[in-house]
Short mmCIF file of N, CA, C and O in Angstrom, two decimals:
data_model
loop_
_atom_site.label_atom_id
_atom_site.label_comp_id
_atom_site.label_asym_id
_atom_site.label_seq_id
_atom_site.Cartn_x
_atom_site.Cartn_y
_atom_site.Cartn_z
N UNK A 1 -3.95 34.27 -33.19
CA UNK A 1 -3.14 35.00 -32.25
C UNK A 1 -4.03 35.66 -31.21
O UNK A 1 -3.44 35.70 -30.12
N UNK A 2 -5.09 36.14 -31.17
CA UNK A 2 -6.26 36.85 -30.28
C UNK A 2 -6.78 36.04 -29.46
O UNK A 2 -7.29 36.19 -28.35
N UNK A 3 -6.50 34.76 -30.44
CA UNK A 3 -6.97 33.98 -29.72
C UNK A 3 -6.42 33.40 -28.46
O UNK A 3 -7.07 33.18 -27.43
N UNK A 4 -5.26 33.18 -28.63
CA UNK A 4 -3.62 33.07 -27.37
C UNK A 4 -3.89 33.77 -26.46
O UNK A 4 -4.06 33.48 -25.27
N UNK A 5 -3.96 35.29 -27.29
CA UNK A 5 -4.24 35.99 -25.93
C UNK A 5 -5.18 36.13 -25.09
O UNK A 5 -4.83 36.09 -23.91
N UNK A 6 -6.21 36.28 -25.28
CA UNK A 6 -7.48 36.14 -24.83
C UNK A 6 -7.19 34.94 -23.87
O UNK A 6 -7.07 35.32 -22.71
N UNK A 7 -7.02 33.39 -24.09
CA UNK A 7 -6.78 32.61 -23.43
C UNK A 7 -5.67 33.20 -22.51
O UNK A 7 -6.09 33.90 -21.58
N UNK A 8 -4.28 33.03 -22.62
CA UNK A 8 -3.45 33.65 -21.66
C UNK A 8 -4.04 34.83 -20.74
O UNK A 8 -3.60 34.96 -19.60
N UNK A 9 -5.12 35.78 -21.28
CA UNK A 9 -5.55 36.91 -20.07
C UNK A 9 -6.38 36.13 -19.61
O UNK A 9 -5.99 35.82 -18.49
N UNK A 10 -7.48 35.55 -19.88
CA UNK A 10 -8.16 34.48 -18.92
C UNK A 10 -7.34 33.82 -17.99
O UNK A 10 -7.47 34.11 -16.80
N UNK A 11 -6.29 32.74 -18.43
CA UNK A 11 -5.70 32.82 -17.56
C UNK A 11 -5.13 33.32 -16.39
O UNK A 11 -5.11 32.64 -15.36
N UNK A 12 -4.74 34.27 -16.44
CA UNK A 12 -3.69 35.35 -15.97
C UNK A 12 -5.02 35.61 -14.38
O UNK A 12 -4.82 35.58 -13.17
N UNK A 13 -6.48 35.89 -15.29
CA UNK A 13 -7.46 36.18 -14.09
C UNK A 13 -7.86 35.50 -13.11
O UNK A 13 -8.30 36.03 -12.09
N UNK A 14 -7.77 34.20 -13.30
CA UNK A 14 -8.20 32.89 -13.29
C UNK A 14 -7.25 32.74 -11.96
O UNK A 14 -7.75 32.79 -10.84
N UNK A 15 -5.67 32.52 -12.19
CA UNK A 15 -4.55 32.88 -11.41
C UNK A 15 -4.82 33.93 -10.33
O UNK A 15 -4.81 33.89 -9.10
N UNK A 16 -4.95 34.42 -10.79
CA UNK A 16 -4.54 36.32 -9.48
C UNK A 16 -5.96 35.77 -9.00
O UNK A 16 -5.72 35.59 -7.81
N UNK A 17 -7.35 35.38 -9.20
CA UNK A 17 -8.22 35.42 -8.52
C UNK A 17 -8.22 34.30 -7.53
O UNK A 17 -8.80 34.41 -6.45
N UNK A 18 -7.61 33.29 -7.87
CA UNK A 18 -7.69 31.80 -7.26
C UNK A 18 -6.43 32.72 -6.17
O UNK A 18 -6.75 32.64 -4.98
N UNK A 19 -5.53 33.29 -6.35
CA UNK A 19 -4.28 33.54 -4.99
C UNK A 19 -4.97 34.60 -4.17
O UNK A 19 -4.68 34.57 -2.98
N UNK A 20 -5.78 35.49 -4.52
CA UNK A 20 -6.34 36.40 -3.54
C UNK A 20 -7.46 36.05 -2.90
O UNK A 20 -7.73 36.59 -1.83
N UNK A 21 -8.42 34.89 -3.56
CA UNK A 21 -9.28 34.41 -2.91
C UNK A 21 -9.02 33.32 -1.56
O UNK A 21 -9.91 32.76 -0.91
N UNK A 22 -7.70 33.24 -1.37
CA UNK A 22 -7.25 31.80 -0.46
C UNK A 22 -6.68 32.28 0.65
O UNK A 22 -5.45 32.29 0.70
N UNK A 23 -7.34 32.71 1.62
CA UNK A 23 -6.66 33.31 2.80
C UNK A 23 -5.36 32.58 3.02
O UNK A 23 -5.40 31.42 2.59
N UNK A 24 -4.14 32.96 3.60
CA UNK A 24 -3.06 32.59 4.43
C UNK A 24 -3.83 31.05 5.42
O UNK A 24 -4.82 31.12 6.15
N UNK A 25 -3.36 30.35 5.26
CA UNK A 25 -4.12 29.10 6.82
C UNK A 25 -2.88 29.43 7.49
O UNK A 25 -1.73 29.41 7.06
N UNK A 26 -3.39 29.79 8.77
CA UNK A 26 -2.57 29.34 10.21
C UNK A 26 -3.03 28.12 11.21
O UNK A 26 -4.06 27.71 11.74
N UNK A 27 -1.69 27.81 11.16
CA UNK A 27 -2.38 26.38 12.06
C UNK A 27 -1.71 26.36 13.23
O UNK A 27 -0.49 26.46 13.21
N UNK A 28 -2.53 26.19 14.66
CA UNK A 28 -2.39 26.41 16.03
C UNK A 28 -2.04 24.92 16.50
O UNK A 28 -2.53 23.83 16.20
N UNK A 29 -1.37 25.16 17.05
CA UNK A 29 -1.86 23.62 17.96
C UNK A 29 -2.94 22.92 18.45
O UNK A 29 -3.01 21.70 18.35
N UNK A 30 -3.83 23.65 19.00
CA UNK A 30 -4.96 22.70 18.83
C UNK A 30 -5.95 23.18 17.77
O UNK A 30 -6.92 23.83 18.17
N UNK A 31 -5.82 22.96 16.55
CA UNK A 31 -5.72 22.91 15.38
C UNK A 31 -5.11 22.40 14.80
O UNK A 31 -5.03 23.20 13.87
N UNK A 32 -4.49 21.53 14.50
CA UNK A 32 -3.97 20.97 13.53
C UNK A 32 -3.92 19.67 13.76
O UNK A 32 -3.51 19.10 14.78
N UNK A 33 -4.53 19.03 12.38
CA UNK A 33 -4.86 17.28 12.84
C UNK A 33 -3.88 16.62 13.08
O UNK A 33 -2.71 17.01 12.98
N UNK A 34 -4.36 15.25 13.50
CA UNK A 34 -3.25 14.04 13.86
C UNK A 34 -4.01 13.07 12.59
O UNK A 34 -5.18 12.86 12.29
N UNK A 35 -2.74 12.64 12.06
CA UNK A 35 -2.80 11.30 11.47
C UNK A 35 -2.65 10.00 12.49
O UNK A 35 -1.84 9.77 13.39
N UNK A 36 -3.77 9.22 11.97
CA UNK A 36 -3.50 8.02 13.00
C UNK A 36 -2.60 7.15 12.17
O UNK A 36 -2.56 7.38 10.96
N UNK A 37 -1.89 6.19 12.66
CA UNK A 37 -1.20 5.00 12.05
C UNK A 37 -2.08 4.21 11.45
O UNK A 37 -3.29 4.15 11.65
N UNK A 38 -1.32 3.52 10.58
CA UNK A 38 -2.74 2.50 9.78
C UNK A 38 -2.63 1.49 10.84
O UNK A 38 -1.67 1.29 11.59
N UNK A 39 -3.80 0.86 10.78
CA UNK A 39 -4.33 -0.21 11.84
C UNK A 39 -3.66 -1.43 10.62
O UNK A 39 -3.67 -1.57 9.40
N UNK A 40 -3.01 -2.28 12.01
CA UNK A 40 -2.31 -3.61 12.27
C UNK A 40 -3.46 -4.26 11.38
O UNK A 40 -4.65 -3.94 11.30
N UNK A 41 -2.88 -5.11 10.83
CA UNK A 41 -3.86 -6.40 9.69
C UNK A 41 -4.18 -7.40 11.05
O UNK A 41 -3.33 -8.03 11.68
N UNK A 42 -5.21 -7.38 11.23
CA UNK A 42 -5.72 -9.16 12.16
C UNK A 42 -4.94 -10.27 12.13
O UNK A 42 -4.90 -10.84 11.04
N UNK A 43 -4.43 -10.63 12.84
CA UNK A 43 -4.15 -12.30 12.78
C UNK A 43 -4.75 -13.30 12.53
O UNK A 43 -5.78 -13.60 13.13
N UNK A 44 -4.25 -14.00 11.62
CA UNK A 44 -5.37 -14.98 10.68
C UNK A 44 -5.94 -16.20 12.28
O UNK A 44 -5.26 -16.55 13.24
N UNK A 45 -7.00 -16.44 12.05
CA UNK A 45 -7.61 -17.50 12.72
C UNK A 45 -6.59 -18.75 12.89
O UNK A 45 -6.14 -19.14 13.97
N UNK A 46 -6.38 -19.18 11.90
CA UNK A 46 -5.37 -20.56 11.22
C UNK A 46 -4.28 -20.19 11.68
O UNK A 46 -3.60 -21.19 11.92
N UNK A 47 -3.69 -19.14 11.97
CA UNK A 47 -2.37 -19.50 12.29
C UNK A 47 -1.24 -18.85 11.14
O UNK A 47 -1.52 -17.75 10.67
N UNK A 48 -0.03 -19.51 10.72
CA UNK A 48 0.78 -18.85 9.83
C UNK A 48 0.78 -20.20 9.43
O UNK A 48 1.14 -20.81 10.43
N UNK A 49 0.54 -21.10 8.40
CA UNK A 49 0.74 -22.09 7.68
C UNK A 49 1.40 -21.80 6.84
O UNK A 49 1.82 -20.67 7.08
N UNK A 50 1.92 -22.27 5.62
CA UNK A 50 2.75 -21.99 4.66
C UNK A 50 1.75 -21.99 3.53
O UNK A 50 0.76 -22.69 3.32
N UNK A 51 2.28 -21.01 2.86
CA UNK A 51 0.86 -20.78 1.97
C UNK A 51 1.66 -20.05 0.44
O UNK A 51 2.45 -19.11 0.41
N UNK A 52 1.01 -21.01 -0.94
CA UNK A 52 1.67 -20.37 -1.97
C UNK A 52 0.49 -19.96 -2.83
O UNK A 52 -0.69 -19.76 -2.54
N UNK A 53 1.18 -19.89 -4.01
CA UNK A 53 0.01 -20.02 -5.78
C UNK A 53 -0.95 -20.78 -4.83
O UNK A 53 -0.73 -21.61 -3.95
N UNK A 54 -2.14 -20.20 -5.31
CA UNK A 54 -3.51 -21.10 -5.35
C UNK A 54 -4.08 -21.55 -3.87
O UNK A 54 -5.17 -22.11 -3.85
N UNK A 55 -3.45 -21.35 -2.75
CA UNK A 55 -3.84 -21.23 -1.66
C UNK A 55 -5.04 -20.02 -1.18
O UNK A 55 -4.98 -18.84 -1.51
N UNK A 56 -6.11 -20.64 -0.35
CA UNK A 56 -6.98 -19.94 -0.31
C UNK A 56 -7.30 -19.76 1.61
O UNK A 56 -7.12 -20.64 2.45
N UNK A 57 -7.65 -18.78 1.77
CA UNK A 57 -8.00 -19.01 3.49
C UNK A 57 -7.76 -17.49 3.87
O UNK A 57 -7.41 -16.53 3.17
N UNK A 58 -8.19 -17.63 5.68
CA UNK A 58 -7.74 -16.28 6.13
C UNK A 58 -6.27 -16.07 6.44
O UNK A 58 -6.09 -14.97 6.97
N UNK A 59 -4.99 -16.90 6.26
CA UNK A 59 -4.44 -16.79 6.54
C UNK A 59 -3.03 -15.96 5.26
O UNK A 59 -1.90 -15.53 5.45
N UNK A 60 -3.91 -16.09 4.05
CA UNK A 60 -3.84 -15.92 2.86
C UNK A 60 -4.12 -14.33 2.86
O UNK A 60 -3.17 -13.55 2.71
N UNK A 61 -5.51 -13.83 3.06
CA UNK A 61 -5.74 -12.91 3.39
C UNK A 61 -4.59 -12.39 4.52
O UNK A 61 -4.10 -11.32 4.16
N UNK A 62 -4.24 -12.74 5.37
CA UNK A 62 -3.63 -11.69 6.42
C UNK A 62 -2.63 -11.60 5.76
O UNK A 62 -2.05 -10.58 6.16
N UNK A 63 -1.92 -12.18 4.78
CA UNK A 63 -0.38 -11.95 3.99
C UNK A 63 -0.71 -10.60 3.14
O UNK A 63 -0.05 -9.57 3.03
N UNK A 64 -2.19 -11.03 2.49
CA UNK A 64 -2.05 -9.72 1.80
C UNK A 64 -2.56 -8.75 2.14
O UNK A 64 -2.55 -7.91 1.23
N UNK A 65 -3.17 -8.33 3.28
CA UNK A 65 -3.27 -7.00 3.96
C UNK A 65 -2.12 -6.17 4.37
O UNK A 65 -2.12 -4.96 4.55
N UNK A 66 -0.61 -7.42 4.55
CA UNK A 66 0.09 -6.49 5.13
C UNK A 66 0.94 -6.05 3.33
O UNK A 66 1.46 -5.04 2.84
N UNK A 67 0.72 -7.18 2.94
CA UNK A 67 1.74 -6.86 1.27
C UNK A 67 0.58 -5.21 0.94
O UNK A 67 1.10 -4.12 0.68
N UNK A 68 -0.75 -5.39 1.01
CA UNK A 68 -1.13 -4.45 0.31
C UNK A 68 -1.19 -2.66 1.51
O UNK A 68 -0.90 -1.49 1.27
N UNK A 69 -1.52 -3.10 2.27
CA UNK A 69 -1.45 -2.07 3.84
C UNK A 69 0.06 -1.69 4.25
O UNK A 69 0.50 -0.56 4.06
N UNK A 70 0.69 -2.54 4.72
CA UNK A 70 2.00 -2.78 5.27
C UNK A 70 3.08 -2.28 3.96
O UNK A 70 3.96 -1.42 4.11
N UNK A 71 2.90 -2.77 3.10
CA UNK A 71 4.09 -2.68 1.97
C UNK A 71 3.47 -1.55 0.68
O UNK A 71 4.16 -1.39 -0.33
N UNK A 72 2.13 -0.80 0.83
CA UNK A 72 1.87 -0.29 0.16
C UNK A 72 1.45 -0.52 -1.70
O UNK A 72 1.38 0.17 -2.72
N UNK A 73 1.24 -2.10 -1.24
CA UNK A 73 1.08 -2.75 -2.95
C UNK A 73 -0.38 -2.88 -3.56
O UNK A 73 -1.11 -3.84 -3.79
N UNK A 74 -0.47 -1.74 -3.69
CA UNK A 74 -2.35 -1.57 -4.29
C UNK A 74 -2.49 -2.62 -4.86
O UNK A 74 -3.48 -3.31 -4.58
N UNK A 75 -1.50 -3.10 -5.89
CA UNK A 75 -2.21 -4.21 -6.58
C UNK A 75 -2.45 -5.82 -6.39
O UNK A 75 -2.64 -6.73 -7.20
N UNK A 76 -2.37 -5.77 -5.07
CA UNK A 76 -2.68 -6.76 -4.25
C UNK A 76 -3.85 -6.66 -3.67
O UNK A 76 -4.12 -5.83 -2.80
N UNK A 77 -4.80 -7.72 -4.22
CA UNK A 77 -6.17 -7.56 -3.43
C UNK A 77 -6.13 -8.41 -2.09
O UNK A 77 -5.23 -9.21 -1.82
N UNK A 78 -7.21 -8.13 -1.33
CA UNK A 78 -7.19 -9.30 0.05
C UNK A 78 -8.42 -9.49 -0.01
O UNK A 78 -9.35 -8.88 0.52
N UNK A 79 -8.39 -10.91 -1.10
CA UNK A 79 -9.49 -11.58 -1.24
C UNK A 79 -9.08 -13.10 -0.42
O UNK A 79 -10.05 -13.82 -0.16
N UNK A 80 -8.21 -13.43 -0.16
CA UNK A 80 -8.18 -14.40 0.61
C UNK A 80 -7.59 -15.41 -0.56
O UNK A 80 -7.06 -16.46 -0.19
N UNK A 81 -7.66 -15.16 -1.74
CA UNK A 81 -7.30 -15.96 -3.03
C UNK A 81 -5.69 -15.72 -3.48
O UNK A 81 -5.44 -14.66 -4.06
N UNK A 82 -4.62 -16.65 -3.24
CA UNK A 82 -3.45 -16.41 -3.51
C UNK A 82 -3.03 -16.86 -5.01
O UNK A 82 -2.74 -17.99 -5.40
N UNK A 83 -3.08 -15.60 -5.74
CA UNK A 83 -2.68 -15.60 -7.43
C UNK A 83 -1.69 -14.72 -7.20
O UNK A 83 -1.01 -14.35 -6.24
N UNK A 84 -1.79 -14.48 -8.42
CA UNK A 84 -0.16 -13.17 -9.23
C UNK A 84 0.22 -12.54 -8.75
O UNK A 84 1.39 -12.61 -8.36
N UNK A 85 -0.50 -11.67 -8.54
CA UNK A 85 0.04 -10.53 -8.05
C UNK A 85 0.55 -10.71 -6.35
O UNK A 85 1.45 -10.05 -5.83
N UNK A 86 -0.23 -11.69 -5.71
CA UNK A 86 0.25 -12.05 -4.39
C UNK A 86 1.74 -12.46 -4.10
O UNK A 86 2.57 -12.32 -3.20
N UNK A 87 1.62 -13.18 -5.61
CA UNK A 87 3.27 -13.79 -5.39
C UNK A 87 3.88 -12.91 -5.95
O UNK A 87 5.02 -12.82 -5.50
N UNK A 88 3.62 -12.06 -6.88
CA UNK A 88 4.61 -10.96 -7.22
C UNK A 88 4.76 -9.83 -5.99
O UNK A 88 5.56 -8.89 -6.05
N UNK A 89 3.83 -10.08 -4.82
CA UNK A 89 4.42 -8.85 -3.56
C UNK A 89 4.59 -9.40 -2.64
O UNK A 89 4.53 -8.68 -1.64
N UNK A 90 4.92 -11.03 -2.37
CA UNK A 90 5.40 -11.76 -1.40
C UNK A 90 7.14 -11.73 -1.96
O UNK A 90 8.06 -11.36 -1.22
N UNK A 91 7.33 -12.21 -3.46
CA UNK A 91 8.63 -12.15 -3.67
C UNK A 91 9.28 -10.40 -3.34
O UNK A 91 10.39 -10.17 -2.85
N UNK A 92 8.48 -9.57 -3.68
CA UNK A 92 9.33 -8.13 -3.42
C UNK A 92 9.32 -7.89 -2.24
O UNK A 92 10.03 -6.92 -1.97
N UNK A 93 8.65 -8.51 -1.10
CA UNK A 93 8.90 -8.38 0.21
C UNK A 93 9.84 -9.80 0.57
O UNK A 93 9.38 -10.07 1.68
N UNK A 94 10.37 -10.35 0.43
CA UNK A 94 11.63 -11.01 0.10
C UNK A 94 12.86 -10.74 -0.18
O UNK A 94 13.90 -11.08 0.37
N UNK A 95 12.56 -9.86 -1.42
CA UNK A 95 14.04 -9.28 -1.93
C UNK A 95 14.08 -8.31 -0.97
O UNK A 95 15.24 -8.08 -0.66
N UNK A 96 13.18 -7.57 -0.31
CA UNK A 96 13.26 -5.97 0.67
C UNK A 96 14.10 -7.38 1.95
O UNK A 96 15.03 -6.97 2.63
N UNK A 97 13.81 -8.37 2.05
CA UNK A 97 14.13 -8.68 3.54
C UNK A 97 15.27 -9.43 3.27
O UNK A 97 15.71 -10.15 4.17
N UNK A 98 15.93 -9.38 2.01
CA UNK A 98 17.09 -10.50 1.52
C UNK A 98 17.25 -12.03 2.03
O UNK A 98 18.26 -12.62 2.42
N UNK A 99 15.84 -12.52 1.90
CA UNK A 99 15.77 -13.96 2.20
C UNK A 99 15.56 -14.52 0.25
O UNK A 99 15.57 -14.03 -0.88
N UNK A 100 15.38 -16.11 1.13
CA UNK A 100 15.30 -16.84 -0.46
C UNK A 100 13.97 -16.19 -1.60
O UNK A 100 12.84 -16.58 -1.34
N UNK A 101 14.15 -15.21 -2.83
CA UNK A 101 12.68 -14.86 -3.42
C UNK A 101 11.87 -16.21 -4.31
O UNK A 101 11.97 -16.43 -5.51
N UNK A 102 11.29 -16.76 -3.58
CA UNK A 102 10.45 -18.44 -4.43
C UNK A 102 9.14 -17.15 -4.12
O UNK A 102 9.21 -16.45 -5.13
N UNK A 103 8.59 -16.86 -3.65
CA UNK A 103 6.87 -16.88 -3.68
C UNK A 103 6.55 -17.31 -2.47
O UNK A 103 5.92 -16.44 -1.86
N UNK A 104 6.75 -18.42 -1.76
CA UNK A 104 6.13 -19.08 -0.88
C UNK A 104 6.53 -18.27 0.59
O UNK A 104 7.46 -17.54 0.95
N UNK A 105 5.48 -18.73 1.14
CA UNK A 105 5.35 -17.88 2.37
C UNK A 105 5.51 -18.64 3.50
O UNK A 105 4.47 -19.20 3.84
N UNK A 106 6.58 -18.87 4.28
CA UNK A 106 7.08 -20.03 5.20
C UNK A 106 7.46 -19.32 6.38
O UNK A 106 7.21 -18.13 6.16
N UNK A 107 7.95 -19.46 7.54
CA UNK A 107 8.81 -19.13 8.40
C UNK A 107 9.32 -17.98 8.22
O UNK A 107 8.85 -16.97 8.75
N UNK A 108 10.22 -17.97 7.55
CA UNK A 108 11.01 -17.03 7.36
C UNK A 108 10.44 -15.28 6.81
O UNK A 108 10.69 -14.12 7.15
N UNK A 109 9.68 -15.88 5.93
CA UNK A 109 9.01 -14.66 4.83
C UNK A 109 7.67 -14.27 6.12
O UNK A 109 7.48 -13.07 6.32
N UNK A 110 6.88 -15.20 6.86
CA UNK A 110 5.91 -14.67 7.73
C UNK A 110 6.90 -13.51 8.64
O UNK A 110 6.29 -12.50 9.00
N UNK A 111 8.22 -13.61 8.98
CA UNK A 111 8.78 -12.63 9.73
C UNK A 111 9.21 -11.62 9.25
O UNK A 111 9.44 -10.62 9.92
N UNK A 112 9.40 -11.73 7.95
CA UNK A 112 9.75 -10.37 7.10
C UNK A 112 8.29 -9.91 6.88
O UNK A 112 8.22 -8.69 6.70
N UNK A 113 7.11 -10.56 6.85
CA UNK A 113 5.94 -9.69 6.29
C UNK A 113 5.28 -8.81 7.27
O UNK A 113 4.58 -7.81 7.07
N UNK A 114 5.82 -9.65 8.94
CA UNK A 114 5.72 -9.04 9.78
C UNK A 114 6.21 -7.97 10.67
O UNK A 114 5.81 -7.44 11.70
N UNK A 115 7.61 -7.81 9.60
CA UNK A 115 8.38 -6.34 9.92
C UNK A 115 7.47 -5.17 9.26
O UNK A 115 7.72 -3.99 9.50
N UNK A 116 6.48 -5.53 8.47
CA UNK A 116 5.86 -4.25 7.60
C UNK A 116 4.66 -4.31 8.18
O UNK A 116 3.97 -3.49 7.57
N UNK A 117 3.88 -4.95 9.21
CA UNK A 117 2.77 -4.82 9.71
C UNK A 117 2.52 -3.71 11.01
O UNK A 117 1.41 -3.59 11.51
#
């Protein structure tokens, strides 16, 4: 039980010292930052080819900069290597654009990937 307390008054100091130590921030106008927009993914060299499973290139890569940048899908790498997880955030940017969800990246799906870029 001494022991509770002891912890809880540590606490308690720990608290009141961390709120009195933290001045008020006022922020002025010129003061206060700007967020920039995230920068646009490159346009692949190649073009928009149709590209599924196991497809490799820069054009591969530019799908998943915007799945991972654009659509916020960390677990999409942009290695230029189209596996799993690529097709698992090409199909959810599919279902977001209510076109056909296959995986494959054609016409249609390059214009939905390009609403998130």
């Amino acid at each position: 039980m001494k022991h509770k307390l002891a912890l809880l008054g540590a606490a308690a100091v720990l608290l009141g010292g961390l709120g009195a130590a933290a001045p008020a921030a006022t922020a002025t106008p010129e003061h206060t930052a700007t967020v920039a927009a995230p920068a646009k993914c490159p346009e692949p060299t190649s073009g928009h080819p149709e590209i599924s499973m196991g497809d490799t290139g820069t054009a591969v890569k530019h799908a998943q900069c915007i799945l991972r940048n654009g659509l916020g899908l960390s677990a999409v790498e942009v290695d230029g290597i189209f596996g799993t997880n690529t097709e698992k955030g090409v199909k959810l940017a599919q279902k977001k654009c209510e076109i056909t969800v296959d995986g494959i990246v054609g016409p249609k799906t390059w214009a939905c990937l390009h609403k998130f870029n």
